[in-house]
mmCIF file with all atom_site columns, C-alpha atoms and ligand atoms in Angstrom:
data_model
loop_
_atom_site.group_PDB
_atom_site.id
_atom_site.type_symbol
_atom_site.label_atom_id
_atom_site.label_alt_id
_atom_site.label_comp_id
_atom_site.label_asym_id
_atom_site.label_entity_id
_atom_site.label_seq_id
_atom_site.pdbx_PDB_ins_code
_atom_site.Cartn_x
_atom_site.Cartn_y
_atom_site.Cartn_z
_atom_site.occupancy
_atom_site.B_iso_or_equiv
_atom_site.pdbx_formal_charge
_atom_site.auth_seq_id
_atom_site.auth_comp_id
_atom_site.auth_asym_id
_atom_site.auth_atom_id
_atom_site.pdbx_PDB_model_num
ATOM   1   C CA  . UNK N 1 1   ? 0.000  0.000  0.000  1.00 0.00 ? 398 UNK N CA  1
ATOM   2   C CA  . UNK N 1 2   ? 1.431  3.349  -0.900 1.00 0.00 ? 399 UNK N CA  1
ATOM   3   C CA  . UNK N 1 3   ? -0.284 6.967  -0.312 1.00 0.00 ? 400 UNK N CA  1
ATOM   4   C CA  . UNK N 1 4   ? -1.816 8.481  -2.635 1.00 0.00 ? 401 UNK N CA  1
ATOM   5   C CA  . UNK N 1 5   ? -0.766 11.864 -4.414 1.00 0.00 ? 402 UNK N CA  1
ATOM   6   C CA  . UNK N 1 6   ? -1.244 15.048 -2.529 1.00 0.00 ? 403 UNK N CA  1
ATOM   7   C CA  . UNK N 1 7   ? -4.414 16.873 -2.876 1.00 0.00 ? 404 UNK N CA  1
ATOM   8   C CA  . UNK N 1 8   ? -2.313 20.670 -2.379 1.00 0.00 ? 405 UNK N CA  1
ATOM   9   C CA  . UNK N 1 9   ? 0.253  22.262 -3.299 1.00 0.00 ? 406 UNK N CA  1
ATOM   10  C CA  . UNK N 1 10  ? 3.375  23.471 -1.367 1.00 0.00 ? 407 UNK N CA  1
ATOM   11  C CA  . UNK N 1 11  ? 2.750  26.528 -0.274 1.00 0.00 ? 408 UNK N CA  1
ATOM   12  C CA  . UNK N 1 12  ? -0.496 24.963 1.002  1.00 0.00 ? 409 UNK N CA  1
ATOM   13  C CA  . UNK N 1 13  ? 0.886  22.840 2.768  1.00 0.00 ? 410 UNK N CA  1
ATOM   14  C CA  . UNK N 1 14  ? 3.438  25.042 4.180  1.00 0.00 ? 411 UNK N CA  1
ATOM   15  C CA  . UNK N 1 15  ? 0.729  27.305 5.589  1.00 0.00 ? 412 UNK N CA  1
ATOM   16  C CA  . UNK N 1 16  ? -0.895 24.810 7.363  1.00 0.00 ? 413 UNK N CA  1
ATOM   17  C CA  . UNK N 1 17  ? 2.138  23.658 8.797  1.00 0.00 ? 414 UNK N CA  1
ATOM   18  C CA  . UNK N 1 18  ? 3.039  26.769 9.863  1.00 0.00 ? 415 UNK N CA  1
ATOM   19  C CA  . UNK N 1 19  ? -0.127 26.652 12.244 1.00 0.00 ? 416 UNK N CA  1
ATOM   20  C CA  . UNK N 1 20  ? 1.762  24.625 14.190 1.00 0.00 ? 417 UNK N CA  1
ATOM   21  C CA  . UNK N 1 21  ? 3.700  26.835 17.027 1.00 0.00 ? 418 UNK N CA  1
ATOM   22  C CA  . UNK N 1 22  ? 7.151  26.166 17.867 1.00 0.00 ? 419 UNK N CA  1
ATOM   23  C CA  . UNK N 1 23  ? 10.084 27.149 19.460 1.00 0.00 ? 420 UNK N CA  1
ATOM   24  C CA  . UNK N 1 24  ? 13.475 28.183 17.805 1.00 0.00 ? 421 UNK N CA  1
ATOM   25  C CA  . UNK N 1 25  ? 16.698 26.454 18.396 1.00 0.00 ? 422 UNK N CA  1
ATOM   26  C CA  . UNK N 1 26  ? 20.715 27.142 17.016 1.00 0.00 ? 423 UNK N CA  1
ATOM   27  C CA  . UNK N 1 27  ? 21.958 23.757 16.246 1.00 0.00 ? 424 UNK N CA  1
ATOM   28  C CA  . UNK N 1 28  ? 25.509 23.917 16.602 1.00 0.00 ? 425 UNK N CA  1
ATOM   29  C CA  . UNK N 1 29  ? 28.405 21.391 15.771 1.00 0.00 ? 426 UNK N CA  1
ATOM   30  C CA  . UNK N 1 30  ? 32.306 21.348 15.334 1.00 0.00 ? 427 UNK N CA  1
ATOM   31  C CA  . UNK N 1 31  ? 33.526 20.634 11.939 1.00 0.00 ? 428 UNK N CA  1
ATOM   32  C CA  . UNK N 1 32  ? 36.737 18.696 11.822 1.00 0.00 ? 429 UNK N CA  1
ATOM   33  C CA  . UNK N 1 33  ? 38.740 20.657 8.964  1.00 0.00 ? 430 UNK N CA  1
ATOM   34  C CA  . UNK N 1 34  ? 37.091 24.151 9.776  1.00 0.00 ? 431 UNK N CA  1
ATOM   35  C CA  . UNK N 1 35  ? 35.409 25.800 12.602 1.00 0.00 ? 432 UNK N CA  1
ATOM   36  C CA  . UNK N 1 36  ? 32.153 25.405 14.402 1.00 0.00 ? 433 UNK N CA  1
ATOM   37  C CA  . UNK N 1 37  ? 28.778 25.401 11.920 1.00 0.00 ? 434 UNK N CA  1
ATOM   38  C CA  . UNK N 1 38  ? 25.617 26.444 13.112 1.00 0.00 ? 435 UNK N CA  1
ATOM   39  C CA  . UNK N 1 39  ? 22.207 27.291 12.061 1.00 0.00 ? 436 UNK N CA  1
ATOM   40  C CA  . UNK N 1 40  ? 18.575 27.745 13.311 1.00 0.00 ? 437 UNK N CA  1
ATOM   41  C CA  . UNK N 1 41  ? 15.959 24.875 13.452 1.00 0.00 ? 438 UNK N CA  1
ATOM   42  C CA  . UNK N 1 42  ? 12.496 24.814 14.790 1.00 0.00 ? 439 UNK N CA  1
ATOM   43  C CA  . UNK N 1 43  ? 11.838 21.307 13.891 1.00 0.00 ? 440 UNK N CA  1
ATOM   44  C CA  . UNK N 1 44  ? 12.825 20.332 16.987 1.00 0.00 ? 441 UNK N CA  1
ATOM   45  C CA  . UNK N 1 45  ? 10.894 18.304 19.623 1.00 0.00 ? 442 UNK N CA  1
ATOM   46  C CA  . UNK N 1 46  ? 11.459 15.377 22.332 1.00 0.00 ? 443 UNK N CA  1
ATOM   47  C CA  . UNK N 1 47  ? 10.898 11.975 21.547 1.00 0.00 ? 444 UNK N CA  1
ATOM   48  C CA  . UNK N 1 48  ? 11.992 9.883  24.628 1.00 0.00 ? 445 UNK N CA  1
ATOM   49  C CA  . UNK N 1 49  ? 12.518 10.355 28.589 1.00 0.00 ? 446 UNK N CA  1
ATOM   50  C CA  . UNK N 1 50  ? 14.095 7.160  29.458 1.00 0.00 ? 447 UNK N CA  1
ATOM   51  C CA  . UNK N 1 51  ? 16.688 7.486  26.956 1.00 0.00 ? 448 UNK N CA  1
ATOM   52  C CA  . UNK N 1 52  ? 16.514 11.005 26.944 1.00 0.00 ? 449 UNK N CA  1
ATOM   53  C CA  . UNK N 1 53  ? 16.082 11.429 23.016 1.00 0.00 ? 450 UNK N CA  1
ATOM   54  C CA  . UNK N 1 54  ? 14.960 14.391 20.885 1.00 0.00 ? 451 UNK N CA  1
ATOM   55  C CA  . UNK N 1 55  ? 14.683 15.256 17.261 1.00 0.00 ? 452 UNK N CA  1
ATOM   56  C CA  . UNK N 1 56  ? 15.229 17.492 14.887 1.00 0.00 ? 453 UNK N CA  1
ATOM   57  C CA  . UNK N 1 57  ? 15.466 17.400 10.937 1.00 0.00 ? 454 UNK N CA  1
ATOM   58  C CA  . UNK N 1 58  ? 17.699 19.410 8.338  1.00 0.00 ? 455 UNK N CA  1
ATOM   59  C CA  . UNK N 1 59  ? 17.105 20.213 5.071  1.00 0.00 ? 456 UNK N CA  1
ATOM   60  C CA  . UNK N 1 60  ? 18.845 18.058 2.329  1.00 0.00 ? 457 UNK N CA  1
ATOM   61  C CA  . UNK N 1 61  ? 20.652 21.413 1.172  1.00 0.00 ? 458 UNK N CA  1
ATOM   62  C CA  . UNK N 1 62  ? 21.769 22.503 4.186  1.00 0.00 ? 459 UNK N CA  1
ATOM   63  C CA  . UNK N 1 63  ? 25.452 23.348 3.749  1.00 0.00 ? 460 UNK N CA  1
ATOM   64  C CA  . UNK N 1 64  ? 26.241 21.985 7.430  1.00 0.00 ? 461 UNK N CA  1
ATOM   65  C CA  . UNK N 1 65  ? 24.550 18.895 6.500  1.00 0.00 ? 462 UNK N CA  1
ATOM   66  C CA  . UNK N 1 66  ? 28.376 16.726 6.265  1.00 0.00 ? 463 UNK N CA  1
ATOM   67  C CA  . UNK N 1 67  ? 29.330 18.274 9.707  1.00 0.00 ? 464 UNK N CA  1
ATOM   68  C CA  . UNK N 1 68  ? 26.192 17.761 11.250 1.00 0.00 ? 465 UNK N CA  1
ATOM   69  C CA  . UNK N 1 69  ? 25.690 13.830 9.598  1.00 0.00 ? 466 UNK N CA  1
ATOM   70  C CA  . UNK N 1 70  ? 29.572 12.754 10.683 1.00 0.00 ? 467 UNK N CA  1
ATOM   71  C CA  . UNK N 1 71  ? 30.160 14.819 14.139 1.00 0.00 ? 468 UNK N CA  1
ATOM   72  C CA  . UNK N 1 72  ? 29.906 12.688 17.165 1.00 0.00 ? 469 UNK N CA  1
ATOM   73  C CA  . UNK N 1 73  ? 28.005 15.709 19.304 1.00 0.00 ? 470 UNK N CA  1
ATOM   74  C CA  . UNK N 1 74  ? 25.994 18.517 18.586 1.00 0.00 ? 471 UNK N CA  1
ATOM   75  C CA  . UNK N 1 75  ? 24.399 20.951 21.204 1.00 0.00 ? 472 UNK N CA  1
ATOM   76  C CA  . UNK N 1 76  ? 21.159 22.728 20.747 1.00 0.00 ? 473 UNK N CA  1
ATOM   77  C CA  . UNK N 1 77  ? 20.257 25.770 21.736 1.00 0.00 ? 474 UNK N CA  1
ATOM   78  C CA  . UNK N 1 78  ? 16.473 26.498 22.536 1.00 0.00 ? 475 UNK N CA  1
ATOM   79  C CA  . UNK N 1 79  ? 16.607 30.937 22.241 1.00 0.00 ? 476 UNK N CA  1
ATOM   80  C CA  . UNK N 1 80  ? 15.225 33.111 24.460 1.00 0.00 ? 477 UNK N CA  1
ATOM   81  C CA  . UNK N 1 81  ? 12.087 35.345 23.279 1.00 0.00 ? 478 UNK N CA  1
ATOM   82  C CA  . UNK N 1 82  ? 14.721 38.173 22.892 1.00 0.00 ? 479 UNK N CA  1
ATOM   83  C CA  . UNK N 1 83  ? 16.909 36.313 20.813 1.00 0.00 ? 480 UNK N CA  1
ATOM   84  C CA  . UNK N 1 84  ? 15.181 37.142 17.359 1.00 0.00 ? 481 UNK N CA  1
ATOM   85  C CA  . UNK N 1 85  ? 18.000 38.877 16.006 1.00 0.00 ? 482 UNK N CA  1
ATOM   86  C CA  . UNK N 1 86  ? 19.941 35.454 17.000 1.00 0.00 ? 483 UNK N CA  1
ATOM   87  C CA  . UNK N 1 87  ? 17.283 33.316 14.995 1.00 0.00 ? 484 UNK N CA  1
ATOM   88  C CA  . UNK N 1 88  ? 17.716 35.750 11.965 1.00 0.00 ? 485 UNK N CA  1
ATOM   89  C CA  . UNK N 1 89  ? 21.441 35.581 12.093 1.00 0.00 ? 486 UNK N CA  1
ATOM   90  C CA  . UNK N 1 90  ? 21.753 31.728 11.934 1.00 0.00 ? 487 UNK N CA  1
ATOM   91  C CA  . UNK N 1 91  ? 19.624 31.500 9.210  1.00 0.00 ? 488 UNK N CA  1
ATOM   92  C CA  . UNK N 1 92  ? 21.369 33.242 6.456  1.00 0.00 ? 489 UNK N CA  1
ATOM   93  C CA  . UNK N 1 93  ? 25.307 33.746 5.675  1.00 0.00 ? 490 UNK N CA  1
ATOM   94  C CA  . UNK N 1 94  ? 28.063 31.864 6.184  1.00 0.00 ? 491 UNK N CA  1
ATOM   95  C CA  . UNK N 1 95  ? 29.439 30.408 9.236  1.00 0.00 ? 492 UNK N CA  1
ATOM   96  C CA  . UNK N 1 96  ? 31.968 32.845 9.704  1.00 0.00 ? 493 UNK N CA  1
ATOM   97  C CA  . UNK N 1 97  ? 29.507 35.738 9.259  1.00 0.00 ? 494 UNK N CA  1
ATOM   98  C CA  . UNK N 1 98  ? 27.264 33.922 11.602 1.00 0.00 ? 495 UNK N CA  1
ATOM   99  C CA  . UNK N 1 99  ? 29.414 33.713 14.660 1.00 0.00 ? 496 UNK N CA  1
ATOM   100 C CA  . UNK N 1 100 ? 31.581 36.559 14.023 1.00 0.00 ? 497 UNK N CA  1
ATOM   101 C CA  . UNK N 1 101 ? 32.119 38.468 17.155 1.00 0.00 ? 498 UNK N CA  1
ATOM   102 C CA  . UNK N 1 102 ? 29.645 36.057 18.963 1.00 0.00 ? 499 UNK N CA  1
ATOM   103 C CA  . UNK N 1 103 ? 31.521 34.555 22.288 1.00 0.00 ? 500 UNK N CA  1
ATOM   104 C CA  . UNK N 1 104 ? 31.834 30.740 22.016 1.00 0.00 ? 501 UNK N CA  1
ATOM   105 C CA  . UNK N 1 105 ? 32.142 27.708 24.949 1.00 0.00 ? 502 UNK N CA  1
ATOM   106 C CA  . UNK N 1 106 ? 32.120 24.328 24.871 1.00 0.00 ? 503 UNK N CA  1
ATOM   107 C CA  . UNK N 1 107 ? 29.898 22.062 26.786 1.00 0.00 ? 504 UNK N CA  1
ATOM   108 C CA  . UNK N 1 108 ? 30.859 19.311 29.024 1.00 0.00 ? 505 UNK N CA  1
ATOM   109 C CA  . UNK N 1 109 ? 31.444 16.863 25.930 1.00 0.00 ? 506 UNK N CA  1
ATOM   110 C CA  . UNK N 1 110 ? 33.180 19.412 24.390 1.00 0.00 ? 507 UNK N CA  1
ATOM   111 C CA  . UNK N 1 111 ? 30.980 20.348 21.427 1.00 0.00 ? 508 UNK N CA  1
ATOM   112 C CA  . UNK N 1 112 ? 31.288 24.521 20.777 1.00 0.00 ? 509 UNK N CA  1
ATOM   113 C CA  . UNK N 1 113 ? 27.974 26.233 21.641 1.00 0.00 ? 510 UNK N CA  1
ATOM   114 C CA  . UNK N 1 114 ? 26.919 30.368 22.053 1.00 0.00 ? 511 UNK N CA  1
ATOM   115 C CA  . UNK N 1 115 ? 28.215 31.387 25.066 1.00 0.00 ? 512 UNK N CA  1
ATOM   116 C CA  . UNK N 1 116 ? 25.014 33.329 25.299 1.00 0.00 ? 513 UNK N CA  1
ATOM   117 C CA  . UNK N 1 117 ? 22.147 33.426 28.038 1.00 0.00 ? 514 UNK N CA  1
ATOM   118 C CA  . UNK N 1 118 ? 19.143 30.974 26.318 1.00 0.00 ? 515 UNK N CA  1
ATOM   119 C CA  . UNK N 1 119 ? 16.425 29.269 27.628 1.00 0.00 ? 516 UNK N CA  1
ATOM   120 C CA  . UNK N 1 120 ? 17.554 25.506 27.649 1.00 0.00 ? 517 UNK N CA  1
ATOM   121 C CA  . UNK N 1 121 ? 20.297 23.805 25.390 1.00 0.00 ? 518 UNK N CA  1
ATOM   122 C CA  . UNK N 1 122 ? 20.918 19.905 24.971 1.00 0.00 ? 519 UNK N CA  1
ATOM   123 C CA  . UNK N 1 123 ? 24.354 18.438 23.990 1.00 0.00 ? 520 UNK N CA  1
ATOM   124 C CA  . UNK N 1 124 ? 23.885 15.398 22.094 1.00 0.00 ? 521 UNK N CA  1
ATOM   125 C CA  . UNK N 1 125 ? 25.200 12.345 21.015 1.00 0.00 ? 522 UNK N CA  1
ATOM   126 C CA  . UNK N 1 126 ? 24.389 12.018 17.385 1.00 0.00 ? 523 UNK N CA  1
ATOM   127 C CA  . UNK N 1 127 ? 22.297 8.610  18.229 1.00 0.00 ? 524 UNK N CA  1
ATOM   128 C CA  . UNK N 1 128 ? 20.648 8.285  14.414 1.00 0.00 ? 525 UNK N CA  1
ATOM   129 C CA  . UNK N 1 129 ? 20.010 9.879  11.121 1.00 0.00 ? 526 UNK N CA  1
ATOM   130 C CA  . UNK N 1 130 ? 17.280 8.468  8.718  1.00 0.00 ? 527 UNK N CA  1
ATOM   131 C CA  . UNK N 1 131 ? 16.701 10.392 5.458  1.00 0.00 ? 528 UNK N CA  1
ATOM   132 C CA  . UNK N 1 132 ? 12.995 10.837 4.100  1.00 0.00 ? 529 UNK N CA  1
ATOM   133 C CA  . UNK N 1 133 ? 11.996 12.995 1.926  1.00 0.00 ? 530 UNK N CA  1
ATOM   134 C CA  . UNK N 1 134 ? 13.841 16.874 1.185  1.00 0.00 ? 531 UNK N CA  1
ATOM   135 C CA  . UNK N 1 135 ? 15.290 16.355 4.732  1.00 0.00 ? 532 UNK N CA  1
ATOM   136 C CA  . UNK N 1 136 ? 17.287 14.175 7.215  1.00 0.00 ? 533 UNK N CA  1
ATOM   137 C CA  . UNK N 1 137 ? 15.470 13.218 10.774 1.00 0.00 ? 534 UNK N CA  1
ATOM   138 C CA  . UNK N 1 138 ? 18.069 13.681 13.561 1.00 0.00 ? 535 UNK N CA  1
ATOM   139 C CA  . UNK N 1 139 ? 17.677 11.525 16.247 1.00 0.00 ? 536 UNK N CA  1
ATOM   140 C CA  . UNK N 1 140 ? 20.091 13.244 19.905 1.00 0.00 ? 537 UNK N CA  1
ATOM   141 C CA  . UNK N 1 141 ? 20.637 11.363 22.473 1.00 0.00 ? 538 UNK N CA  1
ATOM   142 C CA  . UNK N 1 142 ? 21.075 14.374 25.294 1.00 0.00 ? 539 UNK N CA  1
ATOM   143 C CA  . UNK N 1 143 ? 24.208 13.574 27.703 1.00 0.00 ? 540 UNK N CA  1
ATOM   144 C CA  . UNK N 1 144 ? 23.755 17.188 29.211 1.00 0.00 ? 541 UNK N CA  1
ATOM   145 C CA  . UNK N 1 145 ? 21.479 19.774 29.402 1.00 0.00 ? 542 UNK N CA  1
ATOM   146 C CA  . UNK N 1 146 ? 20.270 22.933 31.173 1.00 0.00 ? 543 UNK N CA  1
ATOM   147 C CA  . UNK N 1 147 ? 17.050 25.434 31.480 1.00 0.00 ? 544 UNK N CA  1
ATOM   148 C CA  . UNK N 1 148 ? 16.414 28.885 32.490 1.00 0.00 ? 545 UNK N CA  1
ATOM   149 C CA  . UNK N 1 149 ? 13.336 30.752 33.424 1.00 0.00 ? 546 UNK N CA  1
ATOM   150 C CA  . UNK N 1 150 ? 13.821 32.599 30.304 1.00 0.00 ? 547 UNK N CA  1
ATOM   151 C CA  . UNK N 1 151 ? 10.586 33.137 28.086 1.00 0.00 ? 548 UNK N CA  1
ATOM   152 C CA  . UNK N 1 152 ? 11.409 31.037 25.245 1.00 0.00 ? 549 UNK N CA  1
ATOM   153 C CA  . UNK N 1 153 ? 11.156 32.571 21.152 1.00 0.00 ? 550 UNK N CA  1
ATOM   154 C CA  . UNK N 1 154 ? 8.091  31.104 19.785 1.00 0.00 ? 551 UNK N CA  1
ATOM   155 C CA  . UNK N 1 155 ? 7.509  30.577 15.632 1.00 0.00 ? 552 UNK N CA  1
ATOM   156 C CA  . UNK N 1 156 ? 4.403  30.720 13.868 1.00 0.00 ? 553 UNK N CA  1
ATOM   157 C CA  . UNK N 1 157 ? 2.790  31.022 10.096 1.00 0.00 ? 554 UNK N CA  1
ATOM   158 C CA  . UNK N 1 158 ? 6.587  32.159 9.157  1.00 0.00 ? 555 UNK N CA  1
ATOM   159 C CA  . UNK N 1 159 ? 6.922  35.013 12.121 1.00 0.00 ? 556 UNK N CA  1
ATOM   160 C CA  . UNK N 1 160 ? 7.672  35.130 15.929 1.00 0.00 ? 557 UNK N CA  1
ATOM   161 C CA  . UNK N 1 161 ? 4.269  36.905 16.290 1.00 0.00 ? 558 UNK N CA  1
ATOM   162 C CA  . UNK N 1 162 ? 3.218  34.944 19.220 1.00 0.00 ? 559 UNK N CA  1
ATOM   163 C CA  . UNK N 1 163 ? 6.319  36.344 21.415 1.00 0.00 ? 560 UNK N CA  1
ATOM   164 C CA  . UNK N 1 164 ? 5.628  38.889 23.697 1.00 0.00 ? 561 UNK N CA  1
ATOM   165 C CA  . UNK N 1 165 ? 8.690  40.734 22.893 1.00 0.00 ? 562 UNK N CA  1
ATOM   166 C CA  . UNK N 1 166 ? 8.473  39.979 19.499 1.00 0.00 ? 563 UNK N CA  1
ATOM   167 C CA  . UNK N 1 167 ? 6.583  40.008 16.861 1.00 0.00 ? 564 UNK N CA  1
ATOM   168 C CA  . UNK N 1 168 ? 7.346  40.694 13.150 1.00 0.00 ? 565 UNK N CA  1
ATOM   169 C CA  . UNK N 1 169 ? 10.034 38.152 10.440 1.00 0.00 ? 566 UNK N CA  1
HETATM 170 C C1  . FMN C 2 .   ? 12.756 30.153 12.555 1.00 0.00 ? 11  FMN C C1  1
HETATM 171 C C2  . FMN C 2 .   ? 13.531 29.278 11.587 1.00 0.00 ? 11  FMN C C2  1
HETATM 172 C C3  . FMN C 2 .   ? 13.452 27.911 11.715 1.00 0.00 ? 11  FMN C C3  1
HETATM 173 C C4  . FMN C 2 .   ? 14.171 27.076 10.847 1.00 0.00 ? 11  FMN C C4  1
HETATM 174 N N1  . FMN C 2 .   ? 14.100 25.715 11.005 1.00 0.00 ? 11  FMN C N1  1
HETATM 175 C C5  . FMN C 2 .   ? 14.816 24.909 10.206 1.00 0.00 ? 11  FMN C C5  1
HETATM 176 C C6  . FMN C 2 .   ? 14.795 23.492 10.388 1.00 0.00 ? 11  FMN C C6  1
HETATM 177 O O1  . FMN C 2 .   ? 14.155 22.966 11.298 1.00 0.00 ? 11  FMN C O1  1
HETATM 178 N N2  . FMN C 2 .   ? 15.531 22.715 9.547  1.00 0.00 ? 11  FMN C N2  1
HETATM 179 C C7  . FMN C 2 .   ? 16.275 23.261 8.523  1.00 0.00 ? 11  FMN C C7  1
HETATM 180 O O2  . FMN C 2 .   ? 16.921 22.507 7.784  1.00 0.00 ? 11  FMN C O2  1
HETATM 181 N N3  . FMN C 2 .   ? 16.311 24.616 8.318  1.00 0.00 ? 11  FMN C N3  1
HETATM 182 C C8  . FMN C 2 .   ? 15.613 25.423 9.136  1.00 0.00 ? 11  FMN C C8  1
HETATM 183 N N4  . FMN C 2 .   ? 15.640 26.776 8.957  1.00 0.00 ? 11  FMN C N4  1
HETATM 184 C C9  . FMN C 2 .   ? 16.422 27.325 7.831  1.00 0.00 ? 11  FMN C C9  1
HETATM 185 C C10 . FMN C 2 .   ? 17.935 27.355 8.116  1.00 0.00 ? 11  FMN C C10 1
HETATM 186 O O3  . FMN C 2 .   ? 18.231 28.006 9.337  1.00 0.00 ? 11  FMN C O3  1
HETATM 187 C C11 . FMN C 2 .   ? 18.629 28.102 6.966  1.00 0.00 ? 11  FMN C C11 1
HETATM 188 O O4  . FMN C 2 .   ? 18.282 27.514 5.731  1.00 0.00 ? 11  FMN C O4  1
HETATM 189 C C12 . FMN C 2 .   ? 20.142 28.133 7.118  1.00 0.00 ? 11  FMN C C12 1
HETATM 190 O O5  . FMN C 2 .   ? 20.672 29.081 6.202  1.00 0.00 ? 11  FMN C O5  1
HETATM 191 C C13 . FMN C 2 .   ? 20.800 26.798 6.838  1.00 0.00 ? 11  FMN C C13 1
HETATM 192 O O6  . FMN C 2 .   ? 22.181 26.973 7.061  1.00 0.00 ? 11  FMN C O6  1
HETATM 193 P P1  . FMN C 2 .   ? 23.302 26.065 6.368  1.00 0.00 ? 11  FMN C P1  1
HETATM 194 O O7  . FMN C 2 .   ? 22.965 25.942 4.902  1.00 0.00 ? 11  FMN C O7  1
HETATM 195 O O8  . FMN C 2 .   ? 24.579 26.819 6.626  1.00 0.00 ? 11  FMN C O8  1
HETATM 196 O O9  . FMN C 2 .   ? 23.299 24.732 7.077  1.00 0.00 ? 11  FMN C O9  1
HETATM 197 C C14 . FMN C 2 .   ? 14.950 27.637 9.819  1.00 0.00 ? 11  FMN C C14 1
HETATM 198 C C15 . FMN C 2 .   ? 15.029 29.042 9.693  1.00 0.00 ? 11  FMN C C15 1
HETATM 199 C C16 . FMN C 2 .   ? 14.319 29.847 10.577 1.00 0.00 ? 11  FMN C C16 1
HETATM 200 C C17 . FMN C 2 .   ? 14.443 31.354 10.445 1.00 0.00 ? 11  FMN C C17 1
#
């Protein structure tokens, strides 16, 4: 049994996925011949307690895709409802232009992550990858983590118009 042929189109689609709300993330990894590659993902969501798992997927063009399929660790960063600027930043450029001027650590397992206030991050263990579709399904297993009180960004229909501090692209 296979499905049958969408009904819509893309953009149709896209708007009704964009219904969804979610929050915004910086994934953030170490590449082995250059330095660190990052970029922002809302896809991502928890899948198990006991492991702790999450997931998140990345598009099949992604230029970090090769760092992000063959690095051991990767840390997310869940951003702060002030942190739209941040969101913007990741999303376009290069990597260089991305952290420039940005101040860096590393978390316990040594992967490089914003060494910038947020609301939560998660330093994985890159557990799984499964391609389907225009994108690859990241499956973290989270080794550390921590949380703030911080009101996280929220993203919906394309803006961060549900954030109190927000609002607008
Ligand atoms: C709010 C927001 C959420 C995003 N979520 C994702 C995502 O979940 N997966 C993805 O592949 N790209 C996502 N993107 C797009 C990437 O951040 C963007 O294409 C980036 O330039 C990719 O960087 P790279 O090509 O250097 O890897 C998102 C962008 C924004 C602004």
């Amino acid at each position: 049994m296979t499905a049958t042929a969408p009904t819509f189109d893309s953009p149709f689609f896209r708007a009704a996925l964009g219904r969804f709300a979610t929050g915004v993330t910086i994934v953030t990894a170490q590449s082995s011949a250059h330095g660190p590659v990052g970029l922002t993902v809302s896809s991502f969501n928890s899948v198990s307690l006991s492991p702790p798992l999450v997931v998140w997927s990345l598009s099949n063009t992604s230029l970090s895709l090769s760092t992000l399929e063959h690095c051991d660790r990767y840390v997310i960063q869940v951003l702060g409802a002030d942190q739209i600027a941040l969101a913007n930043r990741f999303a376009r450029g290069s990597p260089a232009e991305r952290f420039a001027g940005l101040p860096l650590s590393r978390a316990p397992g040594g992967t490089p992550r914003l060494d910038l206030p947020c609301a939560a991050w998660f330093e994985c263990f890159n557990r799984s990858r499964y391609k389907e579709g225009d994108h690859v399904i990241f499956v973290g297993e989270v080794e550390h983590c921590a949380s703030s009180d911080a009101l996280p960004l929220v993203y919906h229909a394309g803006g961060y118009d549900l954030t109190p501090t927000g609002g607008g692209k």
